[in-house]
N, CA, C and O atoms as a DFTB+ gen file, in Angstrom:
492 C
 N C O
     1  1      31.348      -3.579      -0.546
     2  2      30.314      -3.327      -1.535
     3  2      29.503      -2.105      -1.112
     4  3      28.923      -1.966      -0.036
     5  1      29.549      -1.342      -2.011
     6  2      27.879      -0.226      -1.978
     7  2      27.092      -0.319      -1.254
     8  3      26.808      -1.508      -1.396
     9  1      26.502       0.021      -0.569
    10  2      25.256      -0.241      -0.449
    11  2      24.321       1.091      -0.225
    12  3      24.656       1.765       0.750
    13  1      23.356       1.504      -0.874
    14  2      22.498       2.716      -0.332
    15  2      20.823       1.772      -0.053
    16  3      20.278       0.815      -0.603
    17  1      20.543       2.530       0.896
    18  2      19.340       1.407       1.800
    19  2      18.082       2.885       1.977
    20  3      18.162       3.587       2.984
    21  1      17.208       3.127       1.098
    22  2      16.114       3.762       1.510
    23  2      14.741       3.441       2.669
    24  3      14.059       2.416       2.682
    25  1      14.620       4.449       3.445
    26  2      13.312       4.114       3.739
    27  2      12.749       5.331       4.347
    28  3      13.444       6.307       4.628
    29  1      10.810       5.222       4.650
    30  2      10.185       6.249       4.978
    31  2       9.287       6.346       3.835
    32  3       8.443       7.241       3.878
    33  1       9.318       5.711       2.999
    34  2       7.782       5.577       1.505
    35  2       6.773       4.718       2.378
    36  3       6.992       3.789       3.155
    37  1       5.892       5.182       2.089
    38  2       4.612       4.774       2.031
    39  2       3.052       5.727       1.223
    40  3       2.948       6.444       0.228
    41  1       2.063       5.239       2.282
    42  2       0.679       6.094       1.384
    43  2       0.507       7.175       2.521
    44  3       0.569       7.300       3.744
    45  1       0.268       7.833       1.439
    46  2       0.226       9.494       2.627
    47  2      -1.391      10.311       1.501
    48  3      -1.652      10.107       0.315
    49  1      -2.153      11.226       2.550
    50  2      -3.225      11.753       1.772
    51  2      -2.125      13.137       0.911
    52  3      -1.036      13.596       1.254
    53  1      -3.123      13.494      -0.426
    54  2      -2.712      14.272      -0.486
    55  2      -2.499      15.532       0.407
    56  3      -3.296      15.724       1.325
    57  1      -1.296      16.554       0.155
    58  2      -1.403      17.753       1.281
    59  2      -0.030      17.473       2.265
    60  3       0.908      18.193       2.609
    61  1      -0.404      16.049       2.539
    62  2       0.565      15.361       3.838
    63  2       2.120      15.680       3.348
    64  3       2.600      16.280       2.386
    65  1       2.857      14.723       4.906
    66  2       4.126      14.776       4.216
    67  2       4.952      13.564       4.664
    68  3       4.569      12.789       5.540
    69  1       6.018      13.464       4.055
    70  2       7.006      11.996       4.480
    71  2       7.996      12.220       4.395
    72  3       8.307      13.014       3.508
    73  1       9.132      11.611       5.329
    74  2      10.617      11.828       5.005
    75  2      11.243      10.888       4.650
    76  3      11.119       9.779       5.170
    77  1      12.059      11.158       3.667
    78  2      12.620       9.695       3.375
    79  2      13.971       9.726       3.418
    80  3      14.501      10.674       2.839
    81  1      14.721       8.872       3.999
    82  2      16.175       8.462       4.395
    83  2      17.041       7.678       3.540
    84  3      16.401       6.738       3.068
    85  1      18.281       7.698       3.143
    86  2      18.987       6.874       2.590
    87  2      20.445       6.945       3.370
    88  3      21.176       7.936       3.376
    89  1      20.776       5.388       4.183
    90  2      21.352       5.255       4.298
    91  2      22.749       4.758       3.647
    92  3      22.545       3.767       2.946
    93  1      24.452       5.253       3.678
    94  2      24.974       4.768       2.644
    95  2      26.375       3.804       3.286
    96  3      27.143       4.386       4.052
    97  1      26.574       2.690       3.013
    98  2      27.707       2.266       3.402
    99  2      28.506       1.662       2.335
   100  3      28.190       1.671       1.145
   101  1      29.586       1.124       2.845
   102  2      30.739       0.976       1.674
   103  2      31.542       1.948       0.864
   104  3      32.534       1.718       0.172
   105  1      30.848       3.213       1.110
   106  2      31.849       4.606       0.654
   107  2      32.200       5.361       1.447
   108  3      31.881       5.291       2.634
   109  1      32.988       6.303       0.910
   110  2      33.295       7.388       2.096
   111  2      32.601       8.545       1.528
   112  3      32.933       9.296       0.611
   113  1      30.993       8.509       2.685
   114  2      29.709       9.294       2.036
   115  2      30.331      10.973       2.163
   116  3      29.682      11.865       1.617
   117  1      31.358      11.240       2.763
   118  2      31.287      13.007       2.555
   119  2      32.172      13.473       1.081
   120  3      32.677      14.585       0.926
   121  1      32.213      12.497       0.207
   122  2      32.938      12.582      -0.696
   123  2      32.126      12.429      -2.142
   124  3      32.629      12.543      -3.259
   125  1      31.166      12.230      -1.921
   126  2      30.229      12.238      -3.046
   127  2      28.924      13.091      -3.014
   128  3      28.281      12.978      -1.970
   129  1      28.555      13.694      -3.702
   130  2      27.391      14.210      -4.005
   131  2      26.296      13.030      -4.004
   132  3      26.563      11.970      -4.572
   133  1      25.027      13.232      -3.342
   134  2      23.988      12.500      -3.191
   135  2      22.801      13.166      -4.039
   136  3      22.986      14.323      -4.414
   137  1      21.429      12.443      -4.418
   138  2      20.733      12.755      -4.979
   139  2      19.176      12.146      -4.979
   140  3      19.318      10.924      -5.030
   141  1      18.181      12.373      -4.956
   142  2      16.991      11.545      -5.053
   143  2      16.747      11.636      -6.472
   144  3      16.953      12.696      -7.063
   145  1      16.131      10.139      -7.335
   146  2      15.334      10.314      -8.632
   147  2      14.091       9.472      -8.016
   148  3      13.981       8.920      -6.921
   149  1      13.094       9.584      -9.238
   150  2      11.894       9.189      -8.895
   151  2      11.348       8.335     -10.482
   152  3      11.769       8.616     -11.604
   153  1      10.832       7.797     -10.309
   154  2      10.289       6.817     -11.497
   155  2       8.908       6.179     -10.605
   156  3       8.796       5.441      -9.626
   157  1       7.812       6.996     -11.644
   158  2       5.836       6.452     -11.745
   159  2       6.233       5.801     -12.847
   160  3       7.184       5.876     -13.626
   161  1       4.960       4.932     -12.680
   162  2       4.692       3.329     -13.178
   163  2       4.651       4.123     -14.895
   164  3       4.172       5.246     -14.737
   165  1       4.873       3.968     -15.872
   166  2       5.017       4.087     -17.369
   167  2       5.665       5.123     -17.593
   168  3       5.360       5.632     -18.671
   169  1       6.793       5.902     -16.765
   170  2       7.652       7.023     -16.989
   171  2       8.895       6.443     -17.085
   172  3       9.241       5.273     -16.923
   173  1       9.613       7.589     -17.419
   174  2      11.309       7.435     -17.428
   175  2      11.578       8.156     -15.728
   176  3      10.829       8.952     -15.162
   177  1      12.999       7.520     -15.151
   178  2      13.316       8.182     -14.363
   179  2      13.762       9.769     -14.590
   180  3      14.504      10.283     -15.427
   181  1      12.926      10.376     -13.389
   182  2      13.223      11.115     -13.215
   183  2      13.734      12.494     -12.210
   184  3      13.008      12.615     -11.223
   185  1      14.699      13.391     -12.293
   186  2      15.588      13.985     -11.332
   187  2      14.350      14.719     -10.179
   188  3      13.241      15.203     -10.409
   189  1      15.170      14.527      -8.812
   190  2      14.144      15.142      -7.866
   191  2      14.729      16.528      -7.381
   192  3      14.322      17.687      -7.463
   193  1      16.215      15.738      -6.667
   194  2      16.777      17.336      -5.523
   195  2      18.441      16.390      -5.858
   196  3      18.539      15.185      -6.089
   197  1      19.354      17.214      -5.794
   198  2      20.743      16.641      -5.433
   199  2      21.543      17.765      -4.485
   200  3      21.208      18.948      -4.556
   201  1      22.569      17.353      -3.636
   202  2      23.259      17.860      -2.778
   203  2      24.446      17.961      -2.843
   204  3      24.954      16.960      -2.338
   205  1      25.236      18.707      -3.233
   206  2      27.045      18.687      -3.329
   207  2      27.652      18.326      -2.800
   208  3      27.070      18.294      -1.716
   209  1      28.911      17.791      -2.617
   210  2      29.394      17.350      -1.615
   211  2      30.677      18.497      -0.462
   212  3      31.277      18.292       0.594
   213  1      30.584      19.589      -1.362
   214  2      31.854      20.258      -0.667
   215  2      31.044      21.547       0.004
   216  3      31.487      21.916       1.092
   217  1      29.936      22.247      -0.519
   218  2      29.430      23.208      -0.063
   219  2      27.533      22.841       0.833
   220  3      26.765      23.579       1.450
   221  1      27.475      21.407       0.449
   222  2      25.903      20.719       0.482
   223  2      25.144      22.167      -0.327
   224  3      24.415      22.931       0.304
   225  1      25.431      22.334      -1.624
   226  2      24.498      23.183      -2.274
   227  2      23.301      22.484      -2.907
   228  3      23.529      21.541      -3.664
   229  1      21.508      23.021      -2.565
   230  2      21.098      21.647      -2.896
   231  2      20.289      22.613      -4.070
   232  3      20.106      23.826      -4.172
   233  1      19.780      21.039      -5.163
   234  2      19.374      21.232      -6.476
   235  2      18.066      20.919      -6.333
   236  3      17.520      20.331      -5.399
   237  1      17.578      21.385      -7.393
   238  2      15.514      20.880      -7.258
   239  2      15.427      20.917      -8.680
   240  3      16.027      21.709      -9.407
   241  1      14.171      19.467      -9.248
   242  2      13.538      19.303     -10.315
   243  2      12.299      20.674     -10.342
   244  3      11.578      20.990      -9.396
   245  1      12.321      21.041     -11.120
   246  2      11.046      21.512     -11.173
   247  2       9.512      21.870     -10.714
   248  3       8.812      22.859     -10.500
   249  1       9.425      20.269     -10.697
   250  2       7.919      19.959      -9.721
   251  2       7.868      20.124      -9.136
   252  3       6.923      20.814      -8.752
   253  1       9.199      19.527      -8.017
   254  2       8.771      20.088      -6.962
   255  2      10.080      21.104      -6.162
   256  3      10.912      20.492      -5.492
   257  1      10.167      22.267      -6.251
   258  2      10.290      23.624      -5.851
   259  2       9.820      24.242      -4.780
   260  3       8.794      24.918      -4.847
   261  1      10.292      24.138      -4.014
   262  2       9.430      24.909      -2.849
   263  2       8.371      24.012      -1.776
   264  3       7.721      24.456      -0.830
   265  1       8.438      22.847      -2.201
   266  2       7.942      21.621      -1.760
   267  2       8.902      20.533      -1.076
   268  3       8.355      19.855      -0.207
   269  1      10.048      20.307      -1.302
   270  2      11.216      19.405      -0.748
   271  2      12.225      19.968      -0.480
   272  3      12.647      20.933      -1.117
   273  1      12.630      19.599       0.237
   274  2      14.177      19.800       0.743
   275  2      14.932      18.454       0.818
   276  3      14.429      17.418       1.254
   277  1      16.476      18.604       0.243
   278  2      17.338      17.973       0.658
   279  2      18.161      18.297       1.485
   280  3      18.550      19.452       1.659
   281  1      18.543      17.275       2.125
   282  2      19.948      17.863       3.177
   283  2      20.560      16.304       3.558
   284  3      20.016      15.252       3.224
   285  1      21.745      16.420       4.290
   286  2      22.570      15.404       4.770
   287  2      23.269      15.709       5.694
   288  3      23.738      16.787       6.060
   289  1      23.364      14.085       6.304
   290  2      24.239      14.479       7.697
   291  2      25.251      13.389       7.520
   292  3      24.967      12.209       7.722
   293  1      26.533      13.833       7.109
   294  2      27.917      13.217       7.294
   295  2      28.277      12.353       8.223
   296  3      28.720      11.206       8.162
   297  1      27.964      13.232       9.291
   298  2      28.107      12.001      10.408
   299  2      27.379      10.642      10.846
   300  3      27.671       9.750      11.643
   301  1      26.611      10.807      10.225
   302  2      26.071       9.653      10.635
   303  2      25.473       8.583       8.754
   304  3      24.720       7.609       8.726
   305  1      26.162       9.267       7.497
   306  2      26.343       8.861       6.614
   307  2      25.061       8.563       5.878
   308  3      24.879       7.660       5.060
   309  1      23.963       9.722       6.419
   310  2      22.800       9.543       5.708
   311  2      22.121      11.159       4.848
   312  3      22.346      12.338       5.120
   313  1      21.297      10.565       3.823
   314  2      20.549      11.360       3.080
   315  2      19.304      11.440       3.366
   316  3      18.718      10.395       3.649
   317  1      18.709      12.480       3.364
   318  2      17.151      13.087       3.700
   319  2      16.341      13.836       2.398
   320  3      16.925      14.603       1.633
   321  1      15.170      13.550       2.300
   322  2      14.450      14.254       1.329
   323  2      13.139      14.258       2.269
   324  3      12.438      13.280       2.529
   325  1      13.012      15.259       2.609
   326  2      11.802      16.185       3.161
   327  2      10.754      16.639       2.046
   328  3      10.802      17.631       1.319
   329  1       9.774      15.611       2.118
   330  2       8.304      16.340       1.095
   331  2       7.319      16.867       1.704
   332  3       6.883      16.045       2.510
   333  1       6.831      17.684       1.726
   334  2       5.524      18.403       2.266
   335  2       4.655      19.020       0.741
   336  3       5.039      19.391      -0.369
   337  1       3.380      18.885       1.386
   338  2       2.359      19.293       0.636
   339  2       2.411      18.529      -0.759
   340  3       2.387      19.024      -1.886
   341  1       2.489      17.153      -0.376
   342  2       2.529      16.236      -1.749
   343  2       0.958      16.207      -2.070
   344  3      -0.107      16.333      -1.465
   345  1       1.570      15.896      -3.769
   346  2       0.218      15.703      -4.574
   347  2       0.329      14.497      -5.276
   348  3       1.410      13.912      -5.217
   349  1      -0.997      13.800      -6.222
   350  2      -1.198      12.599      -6.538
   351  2       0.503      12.371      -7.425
   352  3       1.361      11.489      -7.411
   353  1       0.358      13.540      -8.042
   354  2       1.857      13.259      -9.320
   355  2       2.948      13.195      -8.778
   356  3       4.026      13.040      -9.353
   357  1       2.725      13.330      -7.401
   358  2       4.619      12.949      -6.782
   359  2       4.701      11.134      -6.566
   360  3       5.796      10.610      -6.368
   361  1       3.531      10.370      -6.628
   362  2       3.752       8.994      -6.559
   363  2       4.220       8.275      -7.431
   364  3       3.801       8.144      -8.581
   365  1       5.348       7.637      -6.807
   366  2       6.976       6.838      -7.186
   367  2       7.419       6.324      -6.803
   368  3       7.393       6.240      -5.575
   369  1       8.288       5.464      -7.686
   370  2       9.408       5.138      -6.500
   371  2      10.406       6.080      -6.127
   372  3      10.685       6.982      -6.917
   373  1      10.991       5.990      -5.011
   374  2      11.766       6.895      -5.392
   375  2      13.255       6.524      -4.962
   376  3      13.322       5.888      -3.910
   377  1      14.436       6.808      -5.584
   378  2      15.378       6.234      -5.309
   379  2      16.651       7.390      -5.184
   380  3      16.824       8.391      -5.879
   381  1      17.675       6.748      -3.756
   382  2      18.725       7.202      -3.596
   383  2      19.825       6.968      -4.521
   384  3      20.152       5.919      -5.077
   385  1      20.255       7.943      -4.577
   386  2      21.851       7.931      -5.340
   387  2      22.668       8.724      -5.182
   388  3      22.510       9.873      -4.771
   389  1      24.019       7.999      -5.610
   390  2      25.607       8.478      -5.141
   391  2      26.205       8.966      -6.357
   392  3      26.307       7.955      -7.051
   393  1      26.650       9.925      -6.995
   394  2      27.075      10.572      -8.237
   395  2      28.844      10.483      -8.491
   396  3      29.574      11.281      -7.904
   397  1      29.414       9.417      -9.433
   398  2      30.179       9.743      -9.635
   399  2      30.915      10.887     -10.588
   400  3      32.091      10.822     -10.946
   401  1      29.978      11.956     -10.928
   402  2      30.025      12.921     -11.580
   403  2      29.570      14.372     -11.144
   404  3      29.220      14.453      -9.966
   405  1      29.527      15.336     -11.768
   406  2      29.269      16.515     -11.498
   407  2      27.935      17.230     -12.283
   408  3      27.592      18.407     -12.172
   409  1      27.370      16.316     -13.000
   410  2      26.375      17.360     -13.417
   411  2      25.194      16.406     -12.985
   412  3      25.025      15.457     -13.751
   413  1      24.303      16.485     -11.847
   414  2      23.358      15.968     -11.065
   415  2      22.252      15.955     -11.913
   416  3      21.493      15.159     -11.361
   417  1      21.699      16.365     -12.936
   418  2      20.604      16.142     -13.598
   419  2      20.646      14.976     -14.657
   420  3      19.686      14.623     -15.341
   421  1      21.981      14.407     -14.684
   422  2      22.037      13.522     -15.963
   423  2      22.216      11.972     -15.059
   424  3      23.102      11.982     -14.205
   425  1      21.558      10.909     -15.196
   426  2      21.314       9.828     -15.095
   427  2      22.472       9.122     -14.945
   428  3      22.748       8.418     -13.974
   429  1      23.283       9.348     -16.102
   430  2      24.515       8.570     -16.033
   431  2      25.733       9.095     -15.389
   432  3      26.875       8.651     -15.499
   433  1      25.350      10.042     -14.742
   434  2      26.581      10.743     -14.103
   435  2      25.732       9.788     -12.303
   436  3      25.926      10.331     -11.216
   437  1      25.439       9.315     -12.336
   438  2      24.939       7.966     -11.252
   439  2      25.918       7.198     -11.235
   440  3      26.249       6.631     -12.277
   441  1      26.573       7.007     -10.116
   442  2      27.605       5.631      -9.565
   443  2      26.997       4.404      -8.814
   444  3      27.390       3.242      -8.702
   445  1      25.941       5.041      -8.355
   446  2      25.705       4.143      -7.639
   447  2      24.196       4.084      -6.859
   448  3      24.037       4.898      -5.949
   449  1      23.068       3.142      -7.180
   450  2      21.386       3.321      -6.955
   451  2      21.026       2.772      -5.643
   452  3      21.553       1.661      -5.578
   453  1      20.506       2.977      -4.782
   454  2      19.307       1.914      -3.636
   455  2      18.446       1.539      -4.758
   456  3      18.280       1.929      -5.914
   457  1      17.772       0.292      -3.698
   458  2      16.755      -0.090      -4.395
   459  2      15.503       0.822      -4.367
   460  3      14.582       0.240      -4.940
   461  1      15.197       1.839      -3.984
   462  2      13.710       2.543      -4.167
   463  2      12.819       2.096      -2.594
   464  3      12.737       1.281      -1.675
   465  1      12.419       3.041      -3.033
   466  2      11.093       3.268      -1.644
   467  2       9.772       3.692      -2.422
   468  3       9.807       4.635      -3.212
   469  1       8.682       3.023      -2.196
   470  2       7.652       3.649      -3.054
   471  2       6.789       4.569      -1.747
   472  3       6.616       4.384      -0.542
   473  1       6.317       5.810      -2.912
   474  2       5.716       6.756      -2.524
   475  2       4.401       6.729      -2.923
   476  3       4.291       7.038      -4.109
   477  1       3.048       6.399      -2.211
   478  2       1.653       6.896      -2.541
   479  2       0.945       8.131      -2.364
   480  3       0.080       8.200      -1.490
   481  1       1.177       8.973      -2.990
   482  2      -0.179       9.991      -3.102
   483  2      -1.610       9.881      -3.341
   484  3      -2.017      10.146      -4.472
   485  1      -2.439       9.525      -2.428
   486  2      -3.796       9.510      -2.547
   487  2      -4.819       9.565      -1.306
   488  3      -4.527       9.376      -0.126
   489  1      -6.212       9.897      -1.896
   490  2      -7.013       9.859      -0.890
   491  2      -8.041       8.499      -0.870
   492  3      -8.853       8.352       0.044
């Protein structure tokens, strides 16, 4: 079975920063593209950063640009999302995912979810 296992959410002031991990077992993780989405309390999910699987070329939502990084390490079958200089509107959950598809911004091109890590932005 699947399994993707997040952690590293918690409450951070604004400014601060957190890393968050997703571990993946049950696949063979250098073969899929990985991805973070995020979903605040009365939103739709939505796209954060995704990572390719053949070149690790990584993708960014909008918001945050210049603020996160993704990256991954094969060997040891985990995903990273590096936030710095978070603000109140980055608080979410936020969740790992495994893409059985190729176009990383669309929801349903998702194979496979963790359960979420929640993220607090505040002072």
């Amino acid at each position: 079975q699947v399994q993707l296992v997040e952690s590293g959410g918690g409450l951070v002031q604004p400014g601060g920063s957190l890393r968050l991990a997703c571990v993946a077992s049950g696949l063979s993780f250098n073969t899929y593209a990985m991805g973070w989405w995020r979903q605040a309390a009365g939103k739709e999910r939505e796209f954060v950063a995704a990572i390719s699987r053949v070149n690790h070329t990584p993708y960014y939502g909008d918001p945050v640009k210049g603020r996160f990084t993704i990256s991954r390490d094969n060997a040891k079958n985990t995903l990273y999302l590096q936030m710095n200089n978070l603000i109140p509107e980055d608080t979410a959950v936020y969740f790992c995912a495994a893409y059985d598809g190729s176009y990383y911004f669309n929801s349903e091109m998702v194979g496979h979810w963790g359960q979420g890590t929640q993220v607090t932005v505040s002072s």
